[in-house]
Amino acid sequence: MIVAMLIGFAATGLAQKQNAKVIKLDQTPGEFAISGLTLKPGKYIFEVENSGVDHEVGFVLVPVKNGKEGEHIKAGYLSKAIKNGEKGRSKVVELKAGTYNYFCPLNPTPHYQIVVKE
């Protein structure tokens, strides 16, 4: 318990040190609870919780240009697939103005949009 708290404080401290905002997303069977985001350009960490999916889930973030998805942003992956009741975090991802999609191919979920603008 104490170790988990220390890890949580270290992760939060790391996000603050790198000026990254934490975006919390719950994944339920077949979908994310939040179906789209509008953010400002900046650094983000995506924290995903598996809320009731009876198998491991993940998180994929991709840029979208001209209506087509690009290469996965590898820093956006969770450190590991997460089981029901667990949370996982991505590394710090810097998002510039534009459009991105997020989804989970393991759940699977629809592709949800993130619009990044000033």
PDB file of C-alpha atoms in Angstrom:
ATOM      1  CA  MET A   1       0.000   0.000   0.000  1.00  0.00           C
ATOM      2  CA  ILE A   2       2.748   2.472   0.943  1.00  0.00           C
ATOM      3  CA  VAL A   3       4.753   1.490  -2.138  1.00  0.00           C
ATOM      4  CA  ALA A   4       1.700   2.108  -4.361  1.00  0.00           C
ATOM      5  CA  MET A   5       1.197   5.528  -2.767  1.00  0.00           C
ATOM      6  CA  LEU A   6       4.859   6.414  -3.311  1.00  0.00           C
ATOM      7  CA  ILE A   7       4.668   5.338  -6.950  1.00  0.00           C
ATOM      8  CA  GLY A   8       1.506   7.433  -7.365  1.00  0.00           C
ATOM      9  CA  PHE A   9       3.222  10.474  -5.860  1.00  0.00           C
ATOM     10  CA  ALA A  10       6.299   9.907  -8.048  1.00  0.00           C
ATOM     11  CA  ALA A  11       4.159   9.657 -11.212  1.00  0.00           C
ATOM     12  CA  THR A  12       2.203  12.783 -10.268  1.00  0.00           C
ATOM     13  CA  GLY A  13       5.444  14.594  -9.458  1.00  0.00           C
ATOM     14  CA  LEU A  14       6.904  13.558 -12.815  1.00  0.00           C
ATOM     15  CA  ALA A  15       3.858  14.928 -14.644  1.00  0.00           C
ATOM     16  CA  GLN A  16       4.157  18.242 -12.779  1.00  0.00           C
ATOM     17  CA  LYS A  17       7.918  18.404 -13.362  1.00  0.00           C
ATOM     18  CA  GLN A  18       7.423  17.993 -17.103  1.00  0.00           C
ATOM     19  CA  ASN A  19       4.429  20.382 -17.114  1.00  0.00           C
ATOM     20  CA  ALA A  20       2.208  17.569 -18.363  1.00  0.00           C
ATOM     21  CA  LYS A  21      -1.511  17.442 -17.660  1.00  0.00           C
ATOM     22  CA  VAL A  22      -3.058  14.086 -16.822  1.00  0.00           C
ATOM     23  CA  ILE A  23      -6.122  13.125 -18.878  1.00  0.00           C
ATOM     24  CA  LYS A  24      -8.139  10.406 -17.133  1.00  0.00           C
ATOM     25  CA  LEU A  25     -10.169   8.046 -19.307  1.00  0.00           C
ATOM     26  CA  ASP A  26     -12.372   5.150 -18.169  1.00  0.00           C
ATOM     27  CA  GLN A  27     -12.756   2.201 -20.503  1.00  0.00           C
ATOM     28  CA  THR A  28     -15.927   0.157 -20.190  1.00  0.00           C
ATOM     29  CA  PRO A  29     -16.974  -2.841 -22.334  1.00  0.00           C
ATOM     30  CA  GLY A  30     -16.726  -1.706 -25.963  1.00  0.00           C
ATOM     31  CA  GLU A  31     -16.236   2.018 -25.325  1.00  0.00           C
ATOM     32  CA  PHE A  32     -14.540   4.859 -23.498  1.00  0.00           C
ATOM     33  CA  ALA A  33     -16.734   6.823 -21.069  1.00  0.00           C
ATOM     34  CA  ILE A  34     -15.504  10.075 -22.673  1.00  0.00           C
ATOM     35  CA  SER A  35     -16.225  10.072 -26.381  1.00  0.00           C
ATOM     36  CA  GLY A  36     -14.086  13.000 -27.495  1.00  0.00           C
ATOM     37  CA  LEU A  37     -11.854  15.772 -26.188  1.00  0.00           C
ATOM     38  CA  THR A  38     -10.853  19.318 -27.044  1.00  0.00           C
ATOM     39  CA  LEU A  39      -7.432  20.242 -25.656  1.00  0.00           C
ATOM     40  CA  LYS A  40      -4.903  23.044 -25.957  1.00  0.00           C
ATOM     41  CA  PRO A  41      -1.468  22.321 -27.404  1.00  0.00           C
ATOM     42  CA  GLY A  42       0.814  20.964 -24.707  1.00  0.00           C
ATOM     43  CA  LYS A  43       2.169  17.948 -22.870  1.00  0.00           C
ATOM     44  CA  TYR A  44      -0.202  15.230 -21.665  1.00  0.00           C
ATOM     45  CA  ILE A  45      -0.176  11.887 -19.894  1.00  0.00           C
ATOM     46  CA  PHE A  46      -3.139   9.619 -20.574  1.00  0.00           C
ATOM     47  CA  GLU A  47      -4.319   7.609 -17.573  1.00  0.00           C
ATOM     48  CA  VAL A  48      -6.709   4.813 -18.503  1.00  0.00           C
ATOM     49  CA  GLU A  49      -8.772   2.748 -16.081  1.00  0.00           C
ATOM     50  CA  ASN A  50     -10.294  -0.605 -17.001  1.00  0.00           C
ATOM     51  CA  SER A  51     -13.827  -0.282 -15.581  1.00  0.00           C
ATOM     52  CA  GLY A  52     -15.579  -3.595 -16.060  1.00  0.00           C
ATOM     53  CA  VAL A  53     -13.898  -5.045 -19.152  1.00  0.00           C
ATOM     54  CA  ASP A  54     -13.294  -8.729 -18.376  1.00  0.00           C
ATOM     55  CA  HIS A  55      -9.955  -8.823 -20.222  1.00  0.00           C
ATOM     56  CA  GLU A  56      -6.885  -6.636 -20.592  1.00  0.00           C
ATOM     57  CA  VAL A  57      -7.211  -3.317 -22.408  1.00  0.00           C
ATOM     58  CA  GLY A  58      -4.806  -0.758 -23.827  1.00  0.00           C
ATOM     59  CA  PHE A  59      -4.735   2.668 -25.426  1.00  0.00           C
ATOM     60  CA  VAL A  60      -3.678   3.872 -28.866  1.00  0.00           C
ATOM     61  CA  LEU A  61      -3.243   7.492 -29.951  1.00  0.00           C
ATOM     62  CA  VAL A  62      -2.798   8.459 -33.609  1.00  0.00           C
ATOM     63  CA  PRO A  63      -2.587  11.749 -35.515  1.00  0.00           C
ATOM     64  CA  VAL A  64      -5.184  12.317 -38.246  1.00  0.00           C
ATOM     65  CA  LYS A  65      -4.382  14.251 -41.423  1.00  0.00           C
ATOM     66  CA  ASN A  66      -6.731  14.665 -44.376  1.00  0.00           C
ATOM     67  CA  GLY A  67      -9.138  12.217 -42.752  1.00  0.00           C
ATOM     68  CA  LYS A  68      -6.550   9.417 -42.515  1.00  0.00           C
ATOM     69  CA  GLU A  69      -4.915   8.030 -39.390  1.00  0.00           C
ATOM     70  CA  GLY A  70      -1.122   8.164 -39.271  1.00  0.00           C
ATOM     71  CA  GLU A  71       1.407   6.102 -37.320  1.00  0.00           C
ATOM     72  CA  HIS A  72       0.669   5.274 -33.691  1.00  0.00           C
ATOM     73  CA  ILE A  73       2.234   7.681 -31.213  1.00  0.00           C
ATOM     74  CA  LYS A  74       4.296   5.148 -29.253  1.00  0.00           C
ATOM     75  CA  ALA A  75       4.676   7.416 -26.197  1.00  0.00           C
ATOM     76  CA  GLY A  76       0.869   7.272 -25.986  1.00  0.00           C
ATOM     77  CA  TYR A  77       0.846   3.522 -25.309  1.00  0.00           C
ATOM     78  CA  LEU A  78       0.208   2.415 -21.739  1.00  0.00           C
ATOM     79  CA  SER A  79       3.192   0.894 -19.950  1.00  0.00           C
ATOM     80  CA  LYS A  80       1.312  -2.441 -20.009  1.00  0.00           C
ATOM     81  CA  ALA A  81      -2.128  -3.846 -20.813  1.00  0.00           C
ATOM     82  CA  ILE A  82      -4.421  -3.343 -17.819  1.00  0.00           C
ATOM     83  CA  LYS A  83      -6.849  -5.775 -16.209  1.00  0.00           C
ATOM     84  CA  ASN A  84     -10.304  -4.990 -14.838  1.00  0.00           C
ATOM     85  CA  GLY A  85      -9.976  -2.526 -11.936  1.00  0.00           C
ATOM     86  CA  GLU A  86      -6.433  -1.465 -12.860  1.00  0.00           C
ATOM     87  CA  LYS A  87      -5.106   1.843 -14.192  1.00  0.00           C
ATOM     88  CA  GLY A  88      -2.248   2.485 -16.575  1.00  0.00           C
ATOM     89  CA  ARG A  89      -0.465   5.583 -17.819  1.00  0.00           C
ATOM     90  CA  SER A  90       1.204   6.635 -21.026  1.00  0.00           C
ATOM     91  CA  LYS A  91       4.486   8.464 -21.196  1.00  0.00           C
ATOM     92  CA  VAL A  92       4.392  12.224 -21.745  1.00  0.00           C
ATOM     93  CA  VAL A  93       2.952  13.040 -25.176  1.00  0.00           C
ATOM     94  CA  GLU A  94       3.273  16.487 -26.710  1.00  0.00           C
ATOM     95  CA  LEU A  95       0.194  17.333 -28.745  1.00  0.00           C
ATOM     96  CA  LYS A  96       0.373  20.122 -31.309  1.00  0.00           C
ATOM     97  CA  ALA A  97      -2.593  21.794 -32.974  1.00  0.00           C
ATOM     98  CA  GLY A  98      -4.464  19.270 -35.069  1.00  0.00           C
ATOM     99  CA  THR A  99      -6.679  16.227 -34.829  1.00  0.00           C
ATOM    100  CA  TYR A 100      -5.908  12.901 -33.171  1.00  0.00           C
ATOM    101  CA  ASN A 101      -7.856   9.703 -32.565  1.00  0.00           C
ATOM    102  CA  TYR A 102      -7.737   7.438 -29.525  1.00  0.00           C
ATOM    103  CA  PHE A 103      -9.048   3.898 -29.244  1.00  0.00           C
ATOM    104  CA  CYS A 104      -8.418   0.449 -27.836  1.00  0.00           C
ATOM    105  CA  PRO A 105      -8.010  -2.427 -30.302  1.00  0.00           C
ATOM    106  CA  LEU A 106      -8.159  -4.972 -27.472  1.00  0.00           C
ATOM    107  CA  ASN A 107     -11.599  -3.956 -26.154  1.00  0.00           C
ATOM    108  CA  PRO A 108     -12.367  -3.007 -29.089  1.00  0.00           C
ATOM    109  CA  THR A 109     -13.709   0.548 -29.014  1.00  0.00           C
ATOM    110  CA  PRO A 110     -14.702   3.105 -31.655  1.00  0.00           C
ATOM    111  CA  HIS A 111     -12.092   5.681 -32.648  1.00  0.00           C
ATOM    112  CA  TYR A 112     -12.715   8.862 -30.662  1.00  0.00           C
ATOM    113  CA  GLN A 113     -11.463  12.294 -31.688  1.00  0.00           C
ATOM    114  CA  ILE A 114      -9.195  14.732 -29.876  1.00  0.00           C
ATOM    115  CA  VAL A 115      -9.104  18.236 -31.337  1.00  0.00           C
ATOM    116  CA  VAL A 116      -6.097  20.267 -30.243  1.00  0.00           C
ATOM    117  CA  LYS A 117      -6.390  24.020 -30.728  1.00  0.00           C
ATOM    118  CA  GLU A 118      -5.586  27.308 -28.986  1.00  0.00           C
TER     119      GLU A 118
END
